[in-house]
């Protein structure tokens, strides 16, 4: 599938089309375009464009994987709802763009192919073992923007709270670090230096857009707290232990046989976490609270970098996305 059709179509039949018809159901809007525009258009462009026998299937696939998701994303963003769905669409869309389409374009232009991937397990298995925590690093970075910050990864909805819990207590740029490291890994597996060189784009993005615009925005909204966080938490290489300001609280029930054992185990290992008896498993950090298995997952984030990756993996499965309105909470300016 041509890259320009996918990307251009996602923009034209996403935010542009939504702005033209904001009240129309995205599925009906996309369906009418397929019937009324693509069908006569493809058949009228000869000899410039020759539609193949499977052109309709191709059009439907493009609409399903690019146009309709882009329409829903534009609509939900404008209406400030379905935060979890928006983050999910952005995460999958970015992952597909960064780790599938972009390497393909680089190899088409500079040489190389996906067929260059070695078939030997002694290369693929270690590469998969390294890739798994890197993907988790990026996914949990996006997840916490919604769960704790009430926003999405830039540039659509900036978080309304300074997110410094979970993985952000260890590293400031989990998503950019994930992207750069995976490009290096993919280039090494493919033996393609041009794919490895793509990692420089992540650095340019941080040095340009992130530092120039988004860090200024954080400094303006959270002046003292952002400066303290920036000084304590590294940008690219994670800390081994978390950085915290005020201790979070982990409560457990002394009457449930295994919970005191868990609490004792945590108390010997955690940092910035006050472990105390209560009525049930509960984790409280500022304005954020979690119960049950979610509380245990958050408690793991107070041990070390390996433990926060385990806790983050659990939270991706267990924790619901925040459904609170960023607009309504913008006045709170709470730190999480």
mmCIF file of C-alpha atoms in Angstrom, residues 44-172:
data_model
loop_
_atom_site.group_PDB
_atom_site.id
_atom_site.type_symbol
_atom_site.label_atom_id
_atom_site.label_comp_id
_atom_site.label_asym_id
_atom_site.label_seq_id
_atom_site.Cartn_x
_atom_site.Cartn_y
_atom_site.Cartn_z
ATOM 1 C CA UNK A 44 -12.599 8.062 -14.964
ATOM 2 C CA UNK A 45 -8.839 8.615 -14.658
ATOM 3 C CA UNK A 46 -7.667 6.424 -17.522
ATOM 4 C CA UNK A 47 -5.120 6.488 -19.079
ATOM 5 C CA UNK A 48 -3.442 8.179 -16.087
ATOM 6 C CA UNK A 49 -4.605 5.685 -13.461
ATOM 7 C CA UNK A 50 -5.504 2.080 -14.140
ATOM 8 C CA UNK A 51 -7.463 0.507 -11.300
ATOM 9 C CA UNK A 52 -6.591 -3.136 -10.811
ATOM 10 C CA UNK A 53 -9.064 -5.931 -10.366
ATOM 11 C CA UNK A 54 -8.833 -5.631 -6.567
ATOM 12 C CA UNK A 55 -9.058 -1.846 -6.376
ATOM 13 C CA UNK A 56 -12.259 -1.872 -4.331
ATOM 14 C CA UNK A 57 -10.702 -4.198 -1.753
ATOM 15 C CA UNK A 58 -7.710 -1.890 -1.521
ATOM 16 C CA UNK A 59 -9.910 1.166 -1.037
ATOM 17 C CA UNK A 60 -11.908 -0.559 1.700
ATOM 18 C CA UNK A 61 -8.727 -1.638 3.507
ATOM 19 C CA UNK A 62 -7.332 1.908 3.405
ATOM 20 C CA UNK A 63 -10.579 3.315 4.786
ATOM 21 C CA UNK A 64 -10.699 0.718 7.553
ATOM 22 C CA UNK A 65 -7.112 1.140 8.747
ATOM 23 C CA UNK A 66 -6.530 4.847 8.044
ATOM 24 C CA UNK A 67 -9.524 7.016 7.149
ATOM 25 C CA UNK A 68 -12.221 5.834 9.567
ATOM 26 C CA UNK A 69 -9.869 5.745 12.619
ATOM 27 C CA UNK A 70 -8.633 9.231 11.681
ATOM 28 C CA UNK A 71 -12.223 10.500 11.476
ATOM 29 C CA UNK A 72 -13.094 9.073 14.883
ATOM 30 C CA UNK A 73 -9.874 10.456 16.384
ATOM 31 C CA UNK A 74 -10.628 13.927 15.022
ATOM 32 C CA UNK A 75 -14.212 13.818 16.293
ATOM 33 C CA UNK A 76 -13.347 12.525 19.776
ATOM 34 C CA UNK A 77 -10.533 15.068 20.114
ATOM 35 C CA UNK A 78 -12.791 17.974 19.131
ATOM 36 C CA UNK A 79 -15.498 16.772 21.538
ATOM 37 C CA UNK A 80 -12.972 15.999 24.303
ATOM 38 C CA UNK A 81 -14.194 12.461 24.991
ATOM 39 C CA UNK A 82 -13.086 8.830 24.725
ATOM 40 C CA UNK A 83 -9.619 9.638 26.055
ATOM 41 C CA UNK A 84 -8.582 5.992 26.294
ATOM 42 C CA UNK A 85 -9.651 5.252 22.734
ATOM 43 C CA UNK A 86 -7.779 8.308 21.474
ATOM 44 C CA UNK A 87 -4.557 7.270 23.177
ATOM 45 C CA UNK A 88 -4.952 3.724 21.851
ATOM 46 C CA UNK A 89 -5.449 4.955 18.277
ATOM 47 C CA UNK A 90 -2.462 7.278 18.568
ATOM 48 C CA UNK A 91 -0.258 4.533 20.019
ATOM 49 C CA UNK A 92 -1.097 1.991 17.322
ATOM 50 C CA UNK A 93 -0.955 4.605 14.576
ATOM 51 C CA UNK A 94 2.420 5.888 15.708
ATOM 52 C CA UNK A 95 3.809 2.380 16.162
ATOM 53 C CA UNK A 96 2.757 1.399 12.657
ATOM 54 C CA UNK A 97 4.170 4.604 11.198
ATOM 55 C CA UNK A 98 7.472 4.498 13.104
ATOM 56 C CA UNK A 99 8.286 0.798 13.040
ATOM 57 C CA UNK A 100 6.730 -0.390 9.775
ATOM 58 C CA UNK A 101 6.188 2.376 7.227
ATOM 59 C CA UNK A 102 9.213 4.533 8.000
ATOM 60 C CA UNK A 103 11.791 1.692 7.897
ATOM 61 C CA UNK A 104 10.184 0.497 4.661
ATOM 62 C CA UNK A 105 10.587 3.946 3.105
ATOM 63 C CA UNK A 106 14.195 4.158 4.266
ATOM 64 C CA UNK A 107 15.040 0.765 2.786
ATOM 65 C CA UNK A 108 13.256 1.574 -0.468
ATOM 66 C CA UNK A 109 15.293 4.776 -0.821
ATOM 67 C CA UNK A 110 18.674 3.687 0.535
ATOM 68 C CA UNK A 111 18.675 -0.058 -0.039
ATOM 69 C CA UNK A 112 17.598 -3.037 1.976
ATOM 70 C CA UNK A 113 14.512 -5.145 2.498
ATOM 71 C CA UNK A 114 12.521 -6.864 5.218
ATOM 72 C CA UNK A 115 13.711 -10.114 3.657
ATOM 73 C CA UNK A 116 17.141 -9.271 5.076
ATOM 74 C CA UNK A 117 15.900 -10.235 8.545
ATOM 75 C CA UNK A 118 17.911 -13.325 9.519
ATOM 76 C CA UNK A 119 15.939 -16.481 10.145
ATOM 77 C CA UNK A 120 18.304 -17.798 12.805
ATOM 78 C CA UNK A 121 16.857 -18.052 16.345
ATOM 79 C CA UNK A 122 20.128 -17.003 17.967
ATOM 80 C CA UNK A 123 19.571 -13.532 16.477
ATOM 81 C CA UNK A 124 15.778 -13.234 16.539
ATOM 82 C CA UNK A 125 15.241 -14.482 20.097
ATOM 83 C CA UNK A 126 17.686 -12.045 21.770
ATOM 84 C CA UNK A 127 16.307 -9.239 19.580
ATOM 85 C CA UNK A 128 12.757 -10.031 20.714
ATOM 86 C CA UNK A 129 13.888 -10.133 24.353
ATOM 87 C CA UNK A 130 15.423 -6.672 23.992
ATOM 88 C CA UNK A 131 12.472 -5.284 22.008
ATOM 89 C CA UNK A 132 9.808 -6.344 24.530
ATOM 90 C CA UNK A 133 10.813 -3.984 27.385
ATOM 91 C CA UNK A 134 11.462 -1.191 24.883
ATOM 92 C CA UNK A 135 7.936 -1.502 23.483
ATOM 93 C CA UNK A 136 6.610 -1.614 27.043
ATOM 94 C CA UNK A 137 8.548 1.560 27.840
ATOM 95 C CA UNK A 138 6.847 3.444 25.018
ATOM 96 C CA UNK A 139 3.392 1.986 25.609
ATOM 97 C CA UNK A 140 3.337 2.782 29.307
ATOM 98 C CA UNK A 141 4.568 6.317 28.607
ATOM 99 C CA UNK A 142 1.493 6.938 26.456
ATOM 100 C CA UNK A 143 -0.765 5.049 28.886
ATOM 101 C CA UNK A 144 0.189 7.209 31.870
ATOM 102 C CA UNK A 145 -0.465 10.393 29.932
ATOM 103 C CA UNK A 146 -4.130 9.398 29.889
ATOM 104 C CA UNK A 147 -4.321 7.548 33.194
ATOM 105 C CA UNK A 148 -2.534 10.121 35.343
ATOM 106 C CA UNK A 149 -2.278 13.239 33.195
ATOM 107 C CA UNK A 150 -5.686 13.512 31.538
ATOM 108 C CA UNK A 151 -4.154 14.000 28.086
ATOM 109 C CA UNK A 152 -2.603 12.260 25.112
ATOM 110 C CA UNK A 153 0.900 12.154 23.666
ATOM 111 C CA UNK A 154 1.771 15.378 21.907
ATOM 112 C CA UNK A 155 0.726 17.262 19.874
ATOM 113 C CA UNK A 156 -3.038 16.801 20.359
ATOM 114 C CA UNK A 157 -3.934 17.158 24.054
ATOM 115 C CA UNK A 158 -1.277 18.273 26.543
ATOM 116 C CA UNK A 159 -1.686 16.721 29.966
ATOM 117 C CA UNK A 160 -3.398 18.890 32.558
ATOM 118 C CA UNK A 161 -1.221 17.528 35.367
ATOM 119 C CA UNK A 162 2.534 17.051 35.560
ATOM 120 C CA UNK A 163 2.966 13.291 35.253
ATOM 121 C CA UNK A 164 5.893 12.121 37.356
ATOM 122 C CA UNK A 165 4.686 8.783 38.734
ATOM 123 C CA UNK A 166 5.241 5.291 37.400
ATOM 124 C CA UNK A 167 7.792 5.136 34.584
ATOM 125 C CA UNK A 168 8.105 8.936 34.658
ATOM 126 C CA UNK A 169 9.764 8.692 38.079
ATOM 127 C CA UNK A 170 12.682 7.017 36.284
ATOM 128 C CA UNK A 171 12.963 8.651 32.867
ATOM 129 C CA UNK A 172 11.552 11.815 31.277
#
